[in-house]
Structures are given as structure tokens and as C-alpha cells.
Amino acid sequence: MADTPTSPDAALDPEDKKILTLARSTRARNGVAEGAAVRDETGRTYAAGTVELPSLRLSALQVAVAMAVASGARGLEAAAVVSTADAPADADLAAVRDLGGPGTPLLLAGPDGVPHTTARA
């Protein structure tokens, strides 16, 4: 896994902007610690927030990947997480790698939606 800092002004692909927007709006709407979104191999998107129940704890990205799998996705093109974290969690990178394969980009953005890191699963 290699992390590459990105500039707030870096030109993002419109589809990557879309998943960042979905992740940010899900986080804000649900009032959860993280929002995430993924884009599958056909261009479909799945957005989710953190799940924190007494018996079940999942990161937003784990939920988004699970939603994609449950909907029949066979691969991922990209993933995005909006969080206060400085780096993606190892479990999140593993989930992206499991469905997307090595090298799938994971954009990590702060609560403002501006990406600061691009990791490769």
C-alpha cells in the first residue's frame, strides 16, 4: 500500500468527485463518524455510514463494500471515505482489496470533503 498526499486543488475525475460527495453527505445526514462510497465495475455507486450497534460495529467503507457485494458487484473501480482520520484503516484497505483487487484507489478526505490522501489497496 502506498499513500500519496493529494493537493486540495488536484483535479479529480468527476466520478471520484461523485463518490466523495456521496460519502460526505451520508456522513453529515446520518451524523456518523465516517461516510463512505464505492463505485463498482459497472459504475454503480453505494454509499454508507458507520454502523455502531451493541452487537455490530462496521466502518462506513465496510458497509459500502458489503452493499456492493450484496447487489452483485464483482469488482470496484474506486472507494472514498470522509473521516477525521489521517490514514485509512487496515480493515478498510483489506475490504477494498478483497473486492477491487490490489491497486484499487481509496480516497481519504476530511469532513470538508477535500481529499488529502489517496491510498492503493
Short mmCIF file of N, CA, C and O in Angstrom, two decimals:
data_model
loop_
_atom_site.label_atom_id
_atom_site.label_comp_id
_atom_site.label_asym_id
_atom_site.label_seq_id
_atom_site.Cartn_x
_atom_site.Cartn_y
_atom_site.Cartn_z
N MET A 1 0.84 -1.16 0.00
CA MET A 1 0.00 0.00 0.00
C MET A 1 0.89 1.23 0.00
O MET A 1 1.79 1.36 0.80
N ALA A 2 0.62 2.16 -0.90
CA ALA A 2 1.37 3.40 -0.94
C ALA A 2 0.38 4.55 -0.78
O ALA A 2 -0.63 4.60 -1.44
N ASP A 3 0.70 5.45 0.14
CA ASP A 3 -0.13 6.63 0.33
C ASP A 3 0.50 7.78 -0.43
O ASP A 3 1.71 7.98 -0.36
N THR A 4 -0.31 8.52 -1.13
CA THR A 4 0.16 9.67 -1.88
C THR A 4 -0.63 10.89 -1.44
O THR A 4 -1.84 10.92 -1.62
N PRO A 5 0.02 11.88 -0.82
CA PRO A 5 -0.72 13.09 -0.48
C PRO A 5 -1.24 13.75 -1.74
O PRO A 5 -0.60 13.73 -2.78
N THR A 6 -2.43 14.30 -1.65
CA THR A 6 -3.00 15.00 -2.80
C THR A 6 -3.26 16.44 -2.42
O THR A 6 -3.56 16.75 -1.28
N SER A 7 -3.15 17.31 -3.36
CA SER A 7 -3.42 18.73 -3.15
C SER A 7 -4.93 18.95 -3.15
O SER A 7 -5.66 18.32 -3.91
N PRO A 8 -5.42 19.88 -2.30
CA PRO A 8 -6.84 20.20 -2.33
C PRO A 8 -7.29 20.69 -3.70
O PRO A 8 -8.44 20.55 -4.07
N ASP A 9 -6.35 21.24 -4.47
CA ASP A 9 -6.68 21.75 -5.80
C ASP A 9 -6.49 20.71 -6.90
O ASP A 9 -6.73 20.99 -8.06
N ALA A 10 -6.05 19.52 -6.50
CA ALA A 10 -5.79 18.48 -7.51
C ALA A 10 -7.07 18.18 -8.28
O ALA A 10 -8.15 18.08 -7.72
N ALA A 11 -6.91 18.08 -9.58
CA ALA A 11 -8.07 17.78 -10.44
C ALA A 11 -8.51 16.35 -10.20
O ALA A 11 -7.72 15.42 -10.33
N LEU A 12 -9.76 16.21 -9.81
CA LEU A 12 -10.32 14.88 -9.60
C LEU A 12 -11.22 14.51 -10.76
O LEU A 12 -11.91 15.37 -11.31
N ASP A 13 -11.22 13.26 -11.07
CA ASP A 13 -12.16 12.73 -12.04
C ASP A 13 -13.58 13.02 -11.54
O ASP A 13 -13.84 12.93 -10.34
N PRO A 14 -14.50 13.40 -12.42
CA PRO A 14 -15.88 13.68 -11.99
C PRO A 14 -16.53 12.52 -11.24
O PRO A 14 -17.32 12.73 -10.31
N GLU A 15 -16.20 11.30 -11.61
CA GLU A 15 -16.77 10.14 -10.92
C GLU A 15 -16.19 10.00 -9.51
O GLU A 15 -16.88 9.54 -8.60
N ASP A 16 -14.93 10.38 -9.32
CA ASP A 16 -14.35 10.37 -7.98
C ASP A 16 -14.96 11.48 -7.12
O ASP A 16 -15.20 11.28 -5.93
N LYS A 17 -15.20 12.64 -7.73
CA LYS A 17 -15.89 13.72 -7.01
C LYS A 17 -17.27 13.25 -6.54
O LYS A 17 -17.70 13.57 -5.44
N LYS A 18 -17.93 12.48 -7.40
CA LYS A 18 -19.26 11.98 -7.06
C LYS A 18 -19.22 11.10 -5.82
O LYS A 18 -20.04 11.27 -4.90
N ILE A 19 -18.28 10.15 -5.75
CA ILE A 19 -18.27 9.28 -4.58
C ILE A 19 -17.82 10.03 -3.33
O ILE A 19 -18.29 9.73 -2.23
N LEU A 20 -16.97 11.04 -3.48
CA LEU A 20 -16.61 11.86 -2.33
C LEU A 20 -17.83 12.64 -1.82
O LEU A 20 -18.05 12.74 -0.61
N THR A 21 -18.60 13.18 -2.74
CA THR A 21 -19.82 13.92 -2.36
C THR A 21 -20.81 13.00 -1.67
O THR A 21 -21.42 13.38 -0.65
N LEU A 22 -20.99 11.81 -2.21
CA LEU A 22 -21.90 10.84 -1.58
C LEU A 22 -21.43 10.47 -0.18
O LEU A 22 -22.23 10.40 0.76
N ALA A 23 -20.14 10.24 -0.01
CA ALA A 23 -19.60 9.89 1.29
C ALA A 23 -19.78 11.02 2.29
O ALA A 23 -20.21 10.81 3.43
N ARG A 24 -19.51 12.23 1.86
CA ARG A 24 -19.64 13.38 2.75
C ARG A 24 -21.09 13.62 3.14
O ARG A 24 -21.40 13.87 4.31
N SER A 25 -21.99 13.53 2.19
CA SER A 25 -23.41 13.78 2.51
C SER A 25 -23.98 12.68 3.39
O SER A 25 -24.79 12.97 4.28
N THR A 26 -23.55 11.45 3.21
CA THR A 26 -24.02 10.36 4.07
C THR A 26 -23.54 10.58 5.50
O THR A 26 -24.30 10.41 6.45
N ARG A 27 -22.30 10.97 5.66
CA ARG A 27 -21.75 11.24 7.00
C ARG A 27 -22.54 12.34 7.68
O ARG A 27 -22.94 12.22 8.84
N ALA A 28 -22.78 13.43 6.97
CA ALA A 28 -23.50 14.56 7.55
C ALA A 28 -24.97 14.23 7.83
O ALA A 28 -25.48 14.54 8.90
N ARG A 29 -25.63 13.62 6.88
CA ARG A 29 -27.05 13.30 7.02
C ARG A 29 -27.31 12.35 8.20
O ARG A 29 -28.26 12.52 8.95
N ASN A 30 -26.44 11.36 8.35
CA ASN A 30 -26.65 10.36 9.39
C ASN A 30 -25.98 10.70 10.72
O ASN A 30 -26.18 10.00 11.71
N GLY A 31 -25.16 11.75 10.72
CA GLY A 31 -24.48 12.15 11.94
C GLY A 31 -23.56 11.07 12.48
O GLY A 31 -23.51 10.85 13.69
N VAL A 32 -22.84 10.41 11.60
CA VAL A 32 -21.95 9.32 11.99
C VAL A 32 -20.49 9.73 11.84
O VAL A 32 -20.17 10.75 11.23
N ALA A 33 -19.60 8.92 12.40
CA ALA A 33 -18.18 9.25 12.40
C ALA A 33 -17.57 9.28 11.00
O ALA A 33 -16.69 10.08 10.72
N GLU A 34 -18.04 8.39 10.13
CA GLU A 34 -17.50 8.30 8.78
C GLU A 34 -18.61 8.11 7.76
O GLU A 34 -19.63 7.50 8.07
N GLY A 35 -18.36 8.60 6.57
CA GLY A 35 -19.19 8.30 5.42
C GLY A 35 -18.28 7.70 4.37
O GLY A 35 -17.10 8.05 4.29
N ALA A 36 -18.82 6.79 3.58
CA ALA A 36 -18.01 6.16 2.54
C ALA A 36 -18.87 5.90 1.32
O ALA A 36 -20.11 5.82 1.42
N ALA A 37 -18.22 5.76 0.20
CA ALA A 37 -18.91 5.38 -1.03
C ALA A 37 -17.93 4.61 -1.90
O ALA A 37 -16.71 4.84 -1.84
N VAL A 38 -18.47 3.68 -2.67
CA VAL A 38 -17.66 2.90 -3.60
C VAL A 38 -18.34 2.93 -4.96
O VAL A 38 -19.55 3.13 -5.07
N ARG A 39 -17.53 2.72 -6.00
CA ARG A 39 -18.03 2.61 -7.37
C ARG A 39 -17.63 1.24 -7.89
O ARG A 39 -16.46 0.87 -7.84
N ASP A 40 -18.62 0.48 -8.36
CA ASP A 40 -18.31 -0.88 -8.82
C ASP A 40 -17.86 -0.87 -10.27
O ASP A 40 -17.75 0.19 -10.91
N GLU A 41 -17.61 -2.06 -10.79
CA GLU A 41 -17.06 -2.20 -12.14
C GLU A 41 -18.02 -1.76 -13.23
O GLU A 41 -17.60 -1.55 -14.38
N THR A 42 -19.29 -1.59 -12.92
CA THR A 42 -20.26 -1.13 -13.91
C THR A 42 -20.60 0.35 -13.74
O THR A 42 -21.43 0.88 -14.47
N GLY A 43 -20.00 1.00 -12.74
CA GLY A 43 -20.26 2.41 -12.50
C GLY A 43 -21.32 2.68 -11.45
O GLY A 43 -21.59 3.83 -11.12
N ARG A 44 -21.94 1.62 -10.92
CA ARG A 44 -22.93 1.83 -9.85
C ARG A 44 -22.22 2.27 -8.59
O ARG A 44 -21.09 1.86 -8.32
N THR A 45 -22.91 3.11 -7.80
CA THR A 45 -22.32 3.60 -6.56
C THR A 45 -23.14 3.15 -5.36
O THR A 45 -24.36 2.96 -5.45
N TYR A 46 -22.44 3.00 -4.24
CA TYR A 46 -23.04 2.58 -2.99
C TYR A 46 -22.46 3.48 -1.90
O TYR A 46 -21.24 3.60 -1.80
N ALA A 47 -23.32 4.09 -1.10
CA ALA A 47 -22.87 4.97 -0.03
C ALA A 47 -23.39 4.45 1.31
O ALA A 47 -24.49 3.89 1.39
N ALA A 48 -22.58 4.64 2.35
CA ALA A 48 -22.95 4.12 3.66
C ALA A 48 -22.27 4.94 4.75
O ALA A 48 -21.29 5.64 4.51
N GLY A 49 -22.81 4.80 5.95
CA GLY A 49 -22.22 5.42 7.13
C GLY A 49 -21.77 4.35 8.11
O GLY A 49 -22.09 3.17 7.96
N THR A 50 -21.05 4.79 9.11
CA THR A 50 -20.58 3.92 10.17
C THR A 50 -21.76 3.25 10.87
O THR A 50 -22.79 3.88 11.10
N VAL A 51 -21.61 1.97 11.21
CA VAL A 51 -22.62 1.24 11.98
C VAL A 51 -22.03 0.95 13.36
O VAL A 51 -20.97 0.32 13.45
N GLU A 52 -22.69 1.46 14.39
CA GLU A 52 -22.25 1.21 15.76
C GLU A 52 -23.43 0.76 16.60
O GLU A 52 -24.15 1.58 17.17
N LEU A 53 -23.63 -0.55 16.64
CA LEU A 53 -24.67 -1.17 17.45
C LEU A 53 -23.99 -1.95 18.57
O LEU A 53 -22.81 -2.29 18.46
N PRO A 54 -24.72 -2.27 19.61
CA PRO A 54 -24.09 -3.06 20.68
C PRO A 54 -23.49 -4.37 20.17
O PRO A 54 -22.44 -4.80 20.66
N SER A 55 -24.11 -4.98 19.19
CA SER A 55 -23.63 -6.28 18.72
C SER A 55 -22.94 -6.23 17.35
O SER A 55 -22.49 -7.27 16.86
N LEU A 56 -22.85 -5.06 16.74
CA LEU A 56 -22.27 -4.97 15.41
C LEU A 56 -21.60 -3.62 15.21
O LEU A 56 -22.23 -2.58 15.35
N ARG A 57 -20.33 -3.66 14.85
CA ARG A 57 -19.57 -2.44 14.56
C ARG A 57 -18.88 -2.61 13.21
O ARG A 57 -18.08 -3.53 13.04
N LEU A 58 -19.23 -1.74 12.28
CA LEU A 58 -18.63 -1.77 10.95
C LEU A 58 -18.26 -0.36 10.54
O LEU A 58 -19.00 0.59 10.80
N SER A 59 -17.13 -0.24 9.87
CA SER A 59 -16.77 1.07 9.32
C SER A 59 -17.71 1.39 8.16
O SER A 59 -18.32 0.48 7.57
N ALA A 60 -17.78 2.64 7.82
CA ALA A 60 -18.61 3.05 6.69
C ALA A 60 -18.18 2.35 5.41
O ALA A 60 -19.01 1.92 4.61
N LEU A 61 -16.88 2.21 5.21
CA LEU A 61 -16.39 1.57 3.99
C LEU A 61 -16.71 0.08 3.97
O LEU A 61 -17.07 -0.46 2.93
N GLN A 62 -16.63 -0.58 5.11
CA GLN A 62 -17.02 -1.99 5.17
C GLN A 62 -18.49 -2.16 4.78
O GLN A 62 -18.83 -3.08 4.05
N VAL A 63 -19.34 -1.26 5.24
CA VAL A 63 -20.76 -1.33 4.90
C VAL A 63 -20.96 -1.09 3.40
O VAL A 63 -21.71 -1.81 2.74
N ALA A 64 -20.28 -0.09 2.85
CA ALA A 64 -20.43 0.21 1.42
C ALA A 64 -19.96 -0.96 0.56
O ALA A 64 -20.61 -1.31 -0.43
N VAL A 65 -18.85 -1.59 0.93
CA VAL A 65 -18.37 -2.75 0.19
C VAL A 65 -19.37 -3.89 0.31
O VAL A 65 -19.70 -4.56 -0.68
N ALA A 66 -19.90 -4.11 1.50
CA ALA A 66 -20.90 -5.17 1.69
C ALA A 66 -22.15 -4.91 0.86
O ALA A 66 -22.72 -5.85 0.27
N MET A 67 -22.57 -3.66 0.77
CA MET A 67 -23.73 -3.32 -0.06
C MET A 67 -23.45 -3.64 -1.53
O MET A 67 -24.33 -4.16 -2.23
N ALA A 68 -22.26 -3.33 -1.97
CA ALA A 68 -21.90 -3.61 -3.37
C ALA A 68 -21.92 -5.12 -3.62
O ALA A 68 -22.49 -5.58 -4.62
N VAL A 69 -21.33 -5.89 -2.73
CA VAL A 69 -21.30 -7.34 -2.88
C VAL A 69 -22.72 -7.90 -2.87
O VAL A 69 -23.08 -8.73 -3.71
N ALA A 70 -23.54 -7.42 -1.93
CA ALA A 70 -24.92 -7.91 -1.82
C ALA A 70 -25.75 -7.56 -3.05
O ALA A 70 -26.74 -8.23 -3.34
N SER A 71 -25.32 -6.54 -3.78
CA SER A 71 -26.04 -6.14 -5.00
C SER A 71 -25.47 -6.80 -6.25
O SER A 71 -25.90 -6.49 -7.36
N GLY A 72 -24.48 -7.66 -6.09
CA GLY A 72 -23.94 -8.40 -7.22
C GLY A 72 -22.68 -7.85 -7.85
O GLY A 72 -22.24 -8.34 -8.89
N ALA A 73 -22.07 -6.84 -7.24
CA ALA A 73 -20.83 -6.29 -7.80
C ALA A 73 -19.74 -7.35 -7.79
O ALA A 73 -19.63 -8.14 -6.85
N ARG A 74 -18.95 -7.35 -8.85
CA ARG A 74 -17.85 -8.31 -8.96
C ARG A 74 -16.48 -7.63 -8.85
O ARG A 74 -15.45 -8.29 -8.87
N GLY A 75 -16.49 -6.30 -8.75
CA GLY A 75 -15.24 -5.57 -8.63
C GLY A 75 -15.51 -4.13 -8.24
O GLY A 75 -16.65 -3.67 -8.29
N LEU A 76 -14.47 -3.42 -7.86
CA LEU A 76 -14.55 -2.00 -7.53
C LEU A 76 -13.58 -1.22 -8.40
O LEU A 76 -12.46 -1.67 -8.64
N GLU A 77 -14.03 -0.04 -8.81
CA GLU A 77 -13.14 0.88 -9.52
C GLU A 77 -12.48 1.84 -8.56
O GLU A 77 -11.33 2.23 -8.77
N ALA A 78 -13.21 2.27 -7.52
CA ALA A 78 -12.68 3.25 -6.58
C ALA A 78 -13.52 3.27 -5.31
O ALA A 78 -14.67 2.82 -5.31
N ALA A 79 -12.94 3.83 -4.26
CA ALA A 79 -13.62 3.98 -2.98
C ALA A 79 -13.24 5.33 -2.39
O ALA A 79 -12.18 5.88 -2.71
N ALA A 80 -14.11 5.84 -1.52
CA ALA A 80 -13.84 7.11 -0.85
C ALA A 80 -14.36 7.05 0.57
O ALA A 80 -15.40 6.45 0.83
N VAL A 81 -13.62 7.67 1.49
CA VAL A 81 -14.02 7.76 2.89
C VAL A 81 -13.87 9.21 3.32
O VAL A 81 -12.86 9.85 3.04
N VAL A 82 -14.89 9.72 4.02
CA VAL A 82 -14.83 11.04 4.64
C VAL A 82 -14.79 10.81 6.14
O VAL A 82 -15.70 10.19 6.70
N SER A 83 -13.72 11.30 6.77
CA SER A 83 -13.46 10.99 8.17
C SER A 83 -12.50 12.01 8.74
O SER A 83 -11.90 12.78 8.00
N THR A 84 -12.33 11.97 10.04
CA THR A 84 -11.30 12.79 10.68
C THR A 84 -9.98 12.06 10.78
O THR A 84 -8.99 12.62 11.24
N ALA A 85 -9.93 10.81 10.32
CA ALA A 85 -8.70 10.00 10.38
C ALA A 85 -7.64 10.56 9.43
O ALA A 85 -7.95 11.14 8.40
N ASP A 86 -6.39 10.33 9.80
CA ASP A 86 -5.27 10.76 8.97
C ASP A 86 -4.90 9.75 7.90
O ASP A 86 -4.24 10.09 6.92
N ALA A 87 -5.30 8.50 8.12
CA ALA A 87 -4.95 7.42 7.18
C ALA A 87 -6.09 6.41 7.18
O ALA A 87 -6.81 6.28 8.17
N PRO A 88 -6.24 5.69 6.08
CA PRO A 88 -7.28 4.66 6.05
C PRO A 88 -6.95 3.50 6.99
O PRO A 88 -5.78 3.16 7.17
N ALA A 89 -7.97 2.92 7.56
CA ALA A 89 -7.79 1.77 8.44
C ALA A 89 -7.38 0.55 7.61
O ALA A 89 -7.79 0.39 6.47
N ASP A 90 -6.57 -0.30 8.21
CA ASP A 90 -6.13 -1.52 7.52
C ASP A 90 -7.31 -2.37 7.09
O ASP A 90 -7.30 -2.95 6.00
N ALA A 91 -8.34 -2.48 7.94
CA ALA A 91 -9.52 -3.28 7.61
C ALA A 91 -10.25 -2.70 6.40
O ALA A 91 -10.80 -3.45 5.58
N ASP A 92 -10.26 -1.39 6.26
CA ASP A 92 -10.89 -0.76 5.10
C ASP A 92 -10.11 -1.06 3.83
O ASP A 92 -10.68 -1.38 2.79
N LEU A 93 -8.79 -0.95 3.90
CA LEU A 93 -7.95 -1.27 2.74
C LEU A 93 -8.14 -2.73 2.34
O LEU A 93 -8.23 -3.04 1.15
N ALA A 94 -8.25 -3.61 3.33
CA ALA A 94 -8.45 -5.04 3.03
C ALA A 94 -9.79 -5.27 2.34
O ALA A 94 -9.86 -6.05 1.38
N ALA A 95 -10.85 -4.59 2.79
CA ALA A 95 -12.17 -4.77 2.17
C ALA A 95 -12.16 -4.31 0.72
O ALA A 95 -12.70 -4.97 -0.17
N VAL A 96 -11.50 -3.18 0.46
CA VAL A 96 -11.40 -2.67 -0.91
C VAL A 96 -10.58 -3.63 -1.77
O VAL A 96 -10.95 -3.95 -2.90
N ARG A 97 -9.49 -4.13 -1.22
CA ARG A 97 -8.64 -5.06 -1.95
C ARG A 97 -9.38 -6.37 -2.24
O ARG A 97 -9.25 -6.93 -3.33
N ASP A 98 -10.18 -6.85 -1.28
CA ASP A 98 -10.92 -8.10 -1.47
C ASP A 98 -11.85 -8.04 -2.68
O ASP A 98 -11.95 -9.00 -3.43
N LEU A 99 -12.51 -6.91 -2.87
CA LEU A 99 -13.45 -6.80 -3.99
C LEU A 99 -12.83 -6.13 -5.21
O LEU A 99 -13.10 -6.52 -6.33
N GLY A 100 -11.98 -5.15 -4.98
CA GLY A 100 -11.42 -4.39 -6.10
C GLY A 100 -10.11 -4.90 -6.62
O GLY A 100 -9.72 -4.60 -7.75
N GLY A 101 -9.39 -5.63 -5.79
CA GLY A 101 -8.08 -6.10 -6.18
C GLY A 101 -7.00 -5.12 -5.77
O GLY A 101 -7.28 -3.98 -5.41
N PRO A 102 -5.74 -5.57 -5.81
CA PRO A 102 -4.63 -4.70 -5.45
C PRO A 102 -4.58 -3.47 -6.37
O PRO A 102 -4.82 -3.59 -7.57
N GLY A 103 -4.30 -2.33 -5.79
CA GLY A 103 -4.16 -1.11 -6.57
C GLY A 103 -5.43 -0.29 -6.70
O GLY A 103 -5.39 0.80 -7.26
N THR A 104 -6.55 -0.79 -6.21
CA THR A 104 -7.79 0.00 -6.27
C THR A 104 -7.62 1.26 -5.43
O THR A 104 -7.23 1.18 -4.27
N PRO A 105 -7.89 2.43 -6.00
CA PRO A 105 -7.70 3.67 -5.24
C PRO A 105 -8.75 3.87 -4.15
O PRO A 105 -9.93 3.60 -4.35
N LEU A 106 -8.26 4.35 -3.00
CA LEU A 106 -9.12 4.73 -1.88
C LEU A 106 -8.79 6.17 -1.53
O LEU A 106 -7.69 6.47 -1.08
N LEU A 107 -9.74 7.06 -1.78
CA LEU A 107 -9.57 8.48 -1.46
C LEU A 107 -10.00 8.71 -0.03
O LEU A 107 -11.09 8.28 0.37
N LEU A 108 -9.17 9.37 0.74
CA LEU A 108 -9.50 9.73 2.11
C LEU A 108 -9.60 11.25 2.19
O LEU A 108 -8.66 11.95 1.82
N ALA A 109 -10.75 11.72 2.66
CA ALA A 109 -10.99 13.16 2.75
C ALA A 109 -11.40 13.53 4.17
O ALA A 109 -11.94 12.70 4.91
N GLY A 110 -11.16 14.78 4.51
CA GLY A 110 -11.61 15.30 5.79
C GLY A 110 -13.09 15.64 5.72
O GLY A 110 -13.73 15.50 4.67
N PRO A 111 -13.67 16.07 6.83
CA PRO A 111 -15.09 16.41 6.87
C PRO A 111 -15.52 17.46 5.84
O PRO A 111 -16.69 17.52 5.46
N ASP A 112 -14.57 18.26 5.36
CA ASP A 112 -14.88 19.25 4.34
C ASP A 112 -15.01 18.64 2.95
O ASP A 112 -15.34 19.32 1.98
N GLY A 113 -14.69 17.35 2.83
CA GLY A 113 -14.78 16.66 1.55
C GLY A 113 -13.56 16.81 0.67
O GLY A 113 -13.54 16.28 -0.44
N VAL A 114 -12.54 17.49 1.15
CA VAL A 114 -11.34 17.69 0.36
C VAL A 114 -10.40 16.50 0.60
O VAL A 114 -9.99 16.25 1.74
N PRO A 115 -10.06 15.76 -0.46
CA PRO A 115 -9.19 14.61 -0.28
C PRO A 115 -7.77 15.02 0.10
O PRO A 115 -7.25 16.00 -0.43
N HIS A 116 -7.18 14.31 1.07
CA HIS A 116 -5.82 14.60 1.45
C HIS A 116 -4.88 13.41 1.24
O HIS A 116 -3.68 13.57 1.27
N THR A 117 -5.45 12.24 0.99
CA THR A 117 -4.64 11.05 0.78
C THR A 117 -5.32 10.14 -0.24
O THR A 117 -6.54 10.00 -0.22
N THR A 118 -4.53 9.57 -1.11
CA THR A 118 -5.01 8.51 -1.98
C THR A 118 -4.17 7.28 -1.68
O THR A 118 -2.95 7.30 -1.87
N ALA A 119 -4.83 6.25 -1.15
CA ALA A 119 -4.14 5.01 -0.84
C ALA A 119 -4.50 3.99 -1.93
O ALA A 119 -5.54 4.10 -2.58
N ARG A 120 -3.65 3.02 -2.11
CA ARG A 120 -3.91 1.92 -3.04
C ARG A 120 -4.09 0.66 -2.22
O ARG A 120 -3.24 0.34 -1.39
N ALA A 121 -5.19 -0.02 -2.45
CA ALA A 121 -5.48 -1.25 -1.69
C ALA A 121 -4.48 -2.33 -2.02
O ALA A 121 -3.87 -2.36 -3.03
#
